[in-house]
Short mmCIF file of C-alpha atoms in Angstrom, two decimals:
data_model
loop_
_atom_site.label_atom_id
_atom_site.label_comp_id
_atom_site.label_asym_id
_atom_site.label_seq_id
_atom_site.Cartn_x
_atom_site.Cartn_y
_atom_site.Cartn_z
CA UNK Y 25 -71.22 -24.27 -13.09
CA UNK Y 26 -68.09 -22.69 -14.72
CA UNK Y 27 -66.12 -24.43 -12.42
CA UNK Y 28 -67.72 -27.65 -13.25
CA UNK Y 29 -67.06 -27.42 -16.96
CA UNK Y 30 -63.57 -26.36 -16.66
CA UNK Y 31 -62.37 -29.43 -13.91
CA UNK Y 32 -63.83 -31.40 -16.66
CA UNK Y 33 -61.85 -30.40 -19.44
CA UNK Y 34 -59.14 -30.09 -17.60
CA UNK Y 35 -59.36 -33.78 -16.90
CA UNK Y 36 -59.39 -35.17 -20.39
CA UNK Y 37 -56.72 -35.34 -22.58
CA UNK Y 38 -56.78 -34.92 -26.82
CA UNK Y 39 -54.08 -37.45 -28.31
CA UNK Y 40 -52.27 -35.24 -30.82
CA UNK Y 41 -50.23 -37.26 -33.44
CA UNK Y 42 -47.03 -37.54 -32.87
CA UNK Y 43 -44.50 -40.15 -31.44
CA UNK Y 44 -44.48 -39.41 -27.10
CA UNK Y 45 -48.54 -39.57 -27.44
CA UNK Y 46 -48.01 -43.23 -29.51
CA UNK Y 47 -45.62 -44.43 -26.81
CA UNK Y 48 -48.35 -44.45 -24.65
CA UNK Y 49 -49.29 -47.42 -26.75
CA UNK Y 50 -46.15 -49.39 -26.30
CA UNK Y 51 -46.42 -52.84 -25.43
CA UNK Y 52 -50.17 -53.09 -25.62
CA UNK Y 53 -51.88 -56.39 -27.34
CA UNK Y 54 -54.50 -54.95 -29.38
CA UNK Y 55 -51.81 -53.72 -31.67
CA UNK Y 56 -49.69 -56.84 -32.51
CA UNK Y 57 -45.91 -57.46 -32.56
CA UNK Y 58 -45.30 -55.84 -36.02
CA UNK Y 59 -46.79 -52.61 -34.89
CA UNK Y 60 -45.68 -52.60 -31.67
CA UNK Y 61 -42.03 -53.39 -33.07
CA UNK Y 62 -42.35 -50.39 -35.68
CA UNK Y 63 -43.80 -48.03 -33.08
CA UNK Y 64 -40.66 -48.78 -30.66
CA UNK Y 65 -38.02 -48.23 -33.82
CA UNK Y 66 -39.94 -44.76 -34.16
CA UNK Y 67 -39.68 -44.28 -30.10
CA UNK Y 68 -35.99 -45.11 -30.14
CA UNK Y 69 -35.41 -43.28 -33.39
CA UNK Y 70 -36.97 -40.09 -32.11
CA UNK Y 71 -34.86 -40.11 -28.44
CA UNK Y 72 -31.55 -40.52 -30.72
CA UNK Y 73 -32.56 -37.52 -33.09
CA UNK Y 74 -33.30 -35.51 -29.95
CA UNK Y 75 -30.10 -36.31 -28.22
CA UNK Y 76 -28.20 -35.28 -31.43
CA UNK Y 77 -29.74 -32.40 -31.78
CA UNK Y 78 -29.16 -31.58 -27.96
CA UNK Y 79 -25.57 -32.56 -27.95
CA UNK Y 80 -25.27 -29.97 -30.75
CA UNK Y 81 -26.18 -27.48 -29.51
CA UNK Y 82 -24.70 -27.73 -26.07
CA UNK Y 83 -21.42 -28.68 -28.42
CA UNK Y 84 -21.84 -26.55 -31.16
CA UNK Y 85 -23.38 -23.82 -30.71
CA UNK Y 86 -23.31 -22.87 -27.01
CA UNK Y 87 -19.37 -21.20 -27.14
CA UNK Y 88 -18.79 -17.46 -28.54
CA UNK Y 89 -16.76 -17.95 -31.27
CA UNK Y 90 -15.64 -14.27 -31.50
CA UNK Y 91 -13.44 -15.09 -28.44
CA UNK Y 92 -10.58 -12.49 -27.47
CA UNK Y 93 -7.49 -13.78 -29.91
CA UNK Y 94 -10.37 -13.97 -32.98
CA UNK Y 95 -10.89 -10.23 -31.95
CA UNK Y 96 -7.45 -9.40 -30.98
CA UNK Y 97 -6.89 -10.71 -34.91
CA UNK Y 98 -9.13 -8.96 -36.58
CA UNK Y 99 -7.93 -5.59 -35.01
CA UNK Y 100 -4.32 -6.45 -36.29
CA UNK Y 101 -5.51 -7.31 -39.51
CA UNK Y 102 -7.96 -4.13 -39.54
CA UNK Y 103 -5.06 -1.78 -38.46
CA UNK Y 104 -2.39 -3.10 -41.34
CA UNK Y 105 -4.72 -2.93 -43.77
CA UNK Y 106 -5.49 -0.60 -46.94
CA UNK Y 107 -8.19 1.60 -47.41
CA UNK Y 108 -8.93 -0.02 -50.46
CA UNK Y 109 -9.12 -3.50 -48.83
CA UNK Y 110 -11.27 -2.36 -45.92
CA UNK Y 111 -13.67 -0.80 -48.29
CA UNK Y 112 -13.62 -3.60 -50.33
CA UNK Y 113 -14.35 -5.83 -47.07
CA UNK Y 114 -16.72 -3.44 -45.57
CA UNK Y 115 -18.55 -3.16 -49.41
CA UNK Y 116 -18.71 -7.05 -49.72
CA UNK Y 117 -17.10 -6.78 -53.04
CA UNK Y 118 -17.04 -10.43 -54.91
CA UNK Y 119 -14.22 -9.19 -56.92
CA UNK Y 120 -11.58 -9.29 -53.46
CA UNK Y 121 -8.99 -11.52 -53.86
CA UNK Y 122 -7.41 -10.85 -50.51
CA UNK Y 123 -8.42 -11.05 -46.95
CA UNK Y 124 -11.60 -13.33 -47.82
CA UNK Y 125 -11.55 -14.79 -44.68
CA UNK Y 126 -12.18 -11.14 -43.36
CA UNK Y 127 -14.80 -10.63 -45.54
CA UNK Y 128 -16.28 -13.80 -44.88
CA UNK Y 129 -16.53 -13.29 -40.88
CA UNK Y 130 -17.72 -9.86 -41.90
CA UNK Y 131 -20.84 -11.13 -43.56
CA UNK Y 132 -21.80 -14.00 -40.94
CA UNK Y 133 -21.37 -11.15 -38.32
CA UNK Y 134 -23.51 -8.90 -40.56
CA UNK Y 135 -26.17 -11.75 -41.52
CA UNK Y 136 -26.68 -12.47 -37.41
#
C-alpha cells in the first residue's frame, strides 16, 4: 500500500509559478497569439538574464585576484612602510590620506 501511494505521487507533477513551468505552455492555442507572444519575450528574456549572469561569473568572479605580483606588492609596500601608516591601515582609520588603496584591499579582504 505504501508503495502504491508513493509511485503515485511520484507520478504527478505541481506547476510552480515561474517561467520554465510556463514554457511548457508555449505554442499552445487555448492561449492566443498575444499571450503566447508575451510568454516567449519572458522565455527569451529569462535565458539572456541567465546567460549574463553565468558569463559573470565564469568572467568575473571565477579568477583569484590576490594573484602573486598583487601579493608580492603588498609585501613591498608593507615592508617600506611606517608604523604609523600600518596602524593606521590595520585600524581602518578614515582620517588616512596615504596608502588608501592599501587600506581599501585591507577591508574587502577583511569583509570576505
Amino acid at each position: 500500500p505504501a508503495l502504491r501511494s508513493g509511485s503515485r505521487k511520484a507520478s504527478k507533477y505541481e506547476f510552480n509559478e515561474s517561467v520554465w513551468d510556463a514554457s511548457l505552455f508555449l505554442g499552445y492555442d487555448g492561449l492566443g497569439v498575444c499571450a503566447n507572444g508575451l510568454l516567449c519575450i519572458g522565455v527569451l528574456l529569462n535565458v539572456a538574464l541567465q546567460a549574463a549572469l553565468c558569463w559573470i561569473i565564469a568572467h568575473e568572479l571565477s579568477f583569484d585576484s590576490y594573484d602573486d605580483d598583487f601579493m608580492r606588492s603588498l609585501m613591498d609596500w608593507r615592508s617600506n612602510a611606517t608604523e604609523s601608516v600600518l596602524e593606521a591601515v590595520c585600524g581602518e582609520d578614515p582620517a588616512l590620506s596615504t596608502a588608501s588603496f592599501q587600506a581599501d584591499t585591507y577591508s574587502g579582504a577583511k569583509e570576505f
